[in-house]
XYZ file of C-alpha atoms in Angstrom:
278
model
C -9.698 11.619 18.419
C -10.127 12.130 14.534
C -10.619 15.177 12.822
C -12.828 15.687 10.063
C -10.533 17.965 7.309
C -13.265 17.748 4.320
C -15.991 15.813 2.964
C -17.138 15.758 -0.412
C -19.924 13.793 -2.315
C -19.060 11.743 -4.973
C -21.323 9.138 -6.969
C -23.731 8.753 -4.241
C -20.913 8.339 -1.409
C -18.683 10.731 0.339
C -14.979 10.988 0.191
C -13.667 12.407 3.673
C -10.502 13.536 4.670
C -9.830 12.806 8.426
C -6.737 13.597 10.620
C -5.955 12.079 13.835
C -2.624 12.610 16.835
C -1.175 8.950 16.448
C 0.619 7.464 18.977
C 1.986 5.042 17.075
C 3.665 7.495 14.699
C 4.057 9.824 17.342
C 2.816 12.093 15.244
C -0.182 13.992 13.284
C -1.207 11.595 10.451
C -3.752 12.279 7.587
C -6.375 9.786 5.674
C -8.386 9.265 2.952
C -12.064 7.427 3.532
C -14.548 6.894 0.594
C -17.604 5.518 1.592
C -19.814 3.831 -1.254
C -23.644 4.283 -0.729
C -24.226 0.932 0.122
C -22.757 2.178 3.775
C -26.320 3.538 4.630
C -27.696 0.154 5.133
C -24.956 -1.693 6.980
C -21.122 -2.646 7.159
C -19.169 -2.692 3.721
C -15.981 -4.716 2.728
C -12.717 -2.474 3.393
C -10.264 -2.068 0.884
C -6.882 -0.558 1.901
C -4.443 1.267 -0.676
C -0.864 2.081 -0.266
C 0.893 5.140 -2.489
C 4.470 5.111 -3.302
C 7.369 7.332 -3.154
C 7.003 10.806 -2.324
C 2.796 10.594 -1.984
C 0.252 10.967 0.095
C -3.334 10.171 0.651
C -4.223 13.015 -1.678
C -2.532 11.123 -4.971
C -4.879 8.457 -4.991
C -7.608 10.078 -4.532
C -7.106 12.802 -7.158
C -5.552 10.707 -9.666
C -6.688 7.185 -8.997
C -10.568 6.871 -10.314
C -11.499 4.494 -7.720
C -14.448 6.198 -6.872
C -17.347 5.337 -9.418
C -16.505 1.595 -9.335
C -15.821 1.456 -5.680
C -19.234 3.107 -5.250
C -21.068 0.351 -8.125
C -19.378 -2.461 -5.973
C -20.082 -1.296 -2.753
C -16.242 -0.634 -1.240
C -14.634 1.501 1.274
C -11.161 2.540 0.253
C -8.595 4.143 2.744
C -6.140 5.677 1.545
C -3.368 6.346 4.675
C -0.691 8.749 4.138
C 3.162 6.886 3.356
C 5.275 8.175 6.238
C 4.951 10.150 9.479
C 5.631 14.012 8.829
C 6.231 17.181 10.803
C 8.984 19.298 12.486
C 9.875 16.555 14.832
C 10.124 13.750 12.414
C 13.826 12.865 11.504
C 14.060 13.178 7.791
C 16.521 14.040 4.559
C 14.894 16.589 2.880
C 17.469 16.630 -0.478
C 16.367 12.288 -0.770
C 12.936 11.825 -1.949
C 14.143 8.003 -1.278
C 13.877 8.251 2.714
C 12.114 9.669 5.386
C 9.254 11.879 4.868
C 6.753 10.087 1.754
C 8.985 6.803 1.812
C 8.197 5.152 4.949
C 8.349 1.453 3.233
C 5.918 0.194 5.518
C 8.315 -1.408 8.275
C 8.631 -0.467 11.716
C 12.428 1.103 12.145
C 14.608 -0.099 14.743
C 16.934 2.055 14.205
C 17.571 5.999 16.189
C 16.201 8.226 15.492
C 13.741 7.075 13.170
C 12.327 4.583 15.392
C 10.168 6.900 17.318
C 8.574 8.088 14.176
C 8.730 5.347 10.985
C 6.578 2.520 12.067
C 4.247 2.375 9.525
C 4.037 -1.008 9.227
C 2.234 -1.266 13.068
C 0.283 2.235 11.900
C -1.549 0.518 8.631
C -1.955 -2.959 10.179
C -2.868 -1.887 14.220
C -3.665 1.588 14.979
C -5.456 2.870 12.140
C -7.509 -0.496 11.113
C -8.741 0.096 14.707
C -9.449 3.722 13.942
C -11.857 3.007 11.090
C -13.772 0.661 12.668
C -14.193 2.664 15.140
C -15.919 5.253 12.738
C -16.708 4.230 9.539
C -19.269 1.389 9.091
C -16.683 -1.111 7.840
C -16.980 -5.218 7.986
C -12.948 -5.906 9.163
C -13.947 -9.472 8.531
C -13.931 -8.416 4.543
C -10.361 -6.697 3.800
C -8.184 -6.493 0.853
C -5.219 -4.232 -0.024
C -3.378 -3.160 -3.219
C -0.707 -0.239 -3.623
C 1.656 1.061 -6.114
C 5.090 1.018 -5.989
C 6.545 1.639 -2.391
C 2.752 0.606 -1.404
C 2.412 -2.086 -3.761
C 5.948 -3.803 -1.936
C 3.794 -2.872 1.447
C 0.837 -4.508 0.238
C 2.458 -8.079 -0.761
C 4.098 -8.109 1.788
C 1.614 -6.747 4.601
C -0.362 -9.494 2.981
C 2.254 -12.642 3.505
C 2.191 -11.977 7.157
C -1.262 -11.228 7.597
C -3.030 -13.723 5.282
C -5.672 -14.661 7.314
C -7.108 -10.493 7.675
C -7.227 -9.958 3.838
C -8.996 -12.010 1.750
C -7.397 -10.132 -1.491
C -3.987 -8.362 -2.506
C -3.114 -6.455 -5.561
C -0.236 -4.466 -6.867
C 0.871 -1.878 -9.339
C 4.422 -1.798 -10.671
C 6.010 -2.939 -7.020
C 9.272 -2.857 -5.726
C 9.242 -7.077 -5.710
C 12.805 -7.084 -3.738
C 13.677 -3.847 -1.939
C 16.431 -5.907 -0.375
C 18.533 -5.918 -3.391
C 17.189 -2.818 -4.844
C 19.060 0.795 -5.434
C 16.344 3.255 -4.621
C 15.046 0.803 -1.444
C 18.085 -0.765 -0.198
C 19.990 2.502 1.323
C 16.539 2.574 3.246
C 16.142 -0.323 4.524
C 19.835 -0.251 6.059
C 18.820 3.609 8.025
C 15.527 2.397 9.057
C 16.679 -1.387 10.283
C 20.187 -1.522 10.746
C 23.298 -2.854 8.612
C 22.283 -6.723 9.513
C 20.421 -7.915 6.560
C 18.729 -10.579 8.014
C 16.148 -7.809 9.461
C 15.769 -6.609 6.003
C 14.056 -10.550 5.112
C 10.367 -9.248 6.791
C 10.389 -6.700 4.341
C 10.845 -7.916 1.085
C 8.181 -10.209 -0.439
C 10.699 -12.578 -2.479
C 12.158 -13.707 0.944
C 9.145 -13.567 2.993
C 7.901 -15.984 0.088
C 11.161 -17.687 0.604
C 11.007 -18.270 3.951
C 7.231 -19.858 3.651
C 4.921 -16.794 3.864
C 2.145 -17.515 1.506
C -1.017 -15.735 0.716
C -3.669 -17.724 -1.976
C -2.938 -15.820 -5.210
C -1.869 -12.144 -6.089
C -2.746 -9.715 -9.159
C 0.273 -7.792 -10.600
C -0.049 -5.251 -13.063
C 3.429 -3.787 -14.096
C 4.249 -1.207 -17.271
C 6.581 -1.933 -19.999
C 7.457 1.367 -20.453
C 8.248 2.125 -16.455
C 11.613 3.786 -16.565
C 11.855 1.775 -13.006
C 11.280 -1.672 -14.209
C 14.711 -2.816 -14.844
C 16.976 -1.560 -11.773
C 13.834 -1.191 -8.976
C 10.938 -3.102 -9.739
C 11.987 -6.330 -11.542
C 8.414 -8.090 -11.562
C 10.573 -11.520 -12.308
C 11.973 -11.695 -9.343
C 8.538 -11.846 -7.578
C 7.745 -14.522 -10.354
C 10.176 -16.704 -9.745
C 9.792 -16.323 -6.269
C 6.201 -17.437 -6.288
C 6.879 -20.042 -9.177
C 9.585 -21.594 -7.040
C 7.131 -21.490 -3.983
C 3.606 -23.225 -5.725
C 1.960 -19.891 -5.039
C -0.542 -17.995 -7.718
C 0.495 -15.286 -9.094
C -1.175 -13.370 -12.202
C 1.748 -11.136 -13.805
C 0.308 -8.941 -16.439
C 2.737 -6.592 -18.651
C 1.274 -3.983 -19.927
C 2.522 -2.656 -23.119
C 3.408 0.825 -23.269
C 2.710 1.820 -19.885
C 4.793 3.818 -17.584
C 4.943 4.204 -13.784
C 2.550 6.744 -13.484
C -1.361 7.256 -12.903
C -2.529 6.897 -16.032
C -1.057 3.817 -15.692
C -2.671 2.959 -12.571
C -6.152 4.545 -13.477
C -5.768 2.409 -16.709
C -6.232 -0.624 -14.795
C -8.054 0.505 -11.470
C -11.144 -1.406 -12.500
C -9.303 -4.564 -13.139
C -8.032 -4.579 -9.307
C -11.323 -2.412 -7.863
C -13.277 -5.653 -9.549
C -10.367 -8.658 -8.870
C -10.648 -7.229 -4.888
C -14.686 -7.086 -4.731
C -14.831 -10.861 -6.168
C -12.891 -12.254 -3.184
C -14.509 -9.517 -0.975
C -18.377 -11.054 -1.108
């Protein structure tokens, strides 16, 4: 059952806060909902955003300034959390690069995090079926974007699910967590040391492997101190060059990894997502 935590209005729609016992996670999870005002008269297109490293819903939603366009265009954006969380969850408190906010959006195989870490089943099973269950959402119209951590689980939720979302996006993601320092010690807890399991999760070998989803929108900082050893945006390139498959990089000068960065260009993707979303 969900739990309503708070609601607030905000440009003629309401921003909730919900909570709910999941079984997938096995665990309490919290959520982020706005609803536009166009809700009032019928189903709206959904639009699903992932945070990164050490977030949570809340990030998004107090830094993100999704709301006043989301409400023009008439979208509903979740905002899940990044990992399960609580007593019982195995994590490493001292490594803000595993367990509790870095989930990386796969489903562990591995003890004794695969009780817990499956947020890749959570964002693309349990809670999809959760909001339409109570939010008047059209899950024929879906897109997802994410920064980061969430913008690697966005790509790459999207290659194996292109025929649910009609649009993906990304902010500064971590294009091959497979070969990555802050990603790859993760992978290896949460899947095993056989790299081969680590190819669902990385969206330059998913693309590799044939995945395909019709075109992305990548917006990546110049100034991220990431860029070089984590994110490498060419990577993705090349990947998609290599593979015939669109894909809009856009380097932005001067920007770091942060939320002015991604409110910057919020629009851009809140606008890129509601074109395909119609």
């Amino acid at each position: 059952m969900m739990k309503t935590v708070s609601t607030s209005k905000s440009h003629g729609g309401v921003q909730g806060v919900y909570s709910h016992a999941s079984e997938v996670c096995a665990c309490d999870m919290t959520f982020a909902v706005f609803v536009p005002p166009q809700a009032a008269k019928g189903p709206v297109p959904v639009l699903w955003y992932l945070s990164g490293l050490t977030c949570t819903h809340a990030n998004v939603m107090d830094k993100g300034e999704y709301r006043r366009l989301a409400a023009e265009l008439g979208l509903i954006v979740v905002c899940p959390d990044t990992s399960p969380r609580g007593e019982s969850v195995p994590d490493e408190k001292d490594n803000w690069q595993f367990g509790s906010g870095a989930g990386f959006y796969l489903d562990a195989t591995e003890a004794p995090y695969a009780k817990n870490y499956r947020m890749y089943s959570y964002i693309t099973e349990e809670l999809p079926a959760l909001i339409a269950a109570n939010f008047p959402a059209d899950m024929e119209r879906q897109g997802i974007f994410g920064h980061s951590m969430g913008g690697h689980g966005a790509i790459t939720i999207a290659l194996k699910n292109p025929g649910r979302y009609r649009s993906c996006t990304a902010f500064a993601p971590i294009a091959q967590p497979s070969t990555a320092g802050w990603s790859r010690p993760a992978l290896e807890k949460y899947l095993g040391a056989d790299e081969a399991a680590w190819r669902t999760y990385d969206a330059t070998l998913l693309i590799a492997d044939g995945r395909r989803f019709p075109e992305l929108l990548v917006d990546q900082g110049t100034a991220d101190s990431f860029l070089e050893e984590g994110l490498r945006p060419q990577l993705l390139e090349k990947a998609c060059r290599d593979a015939g498959m669109e894909l809009t990089l856009r380097m932005q000068d001067g920007y770091d990894h942060s939320y002015n960065f991604i409110s910057t260009f919020m629009d851009d993707h809140l606008r890129w997502h509601a074109d395909r979303l119609r």
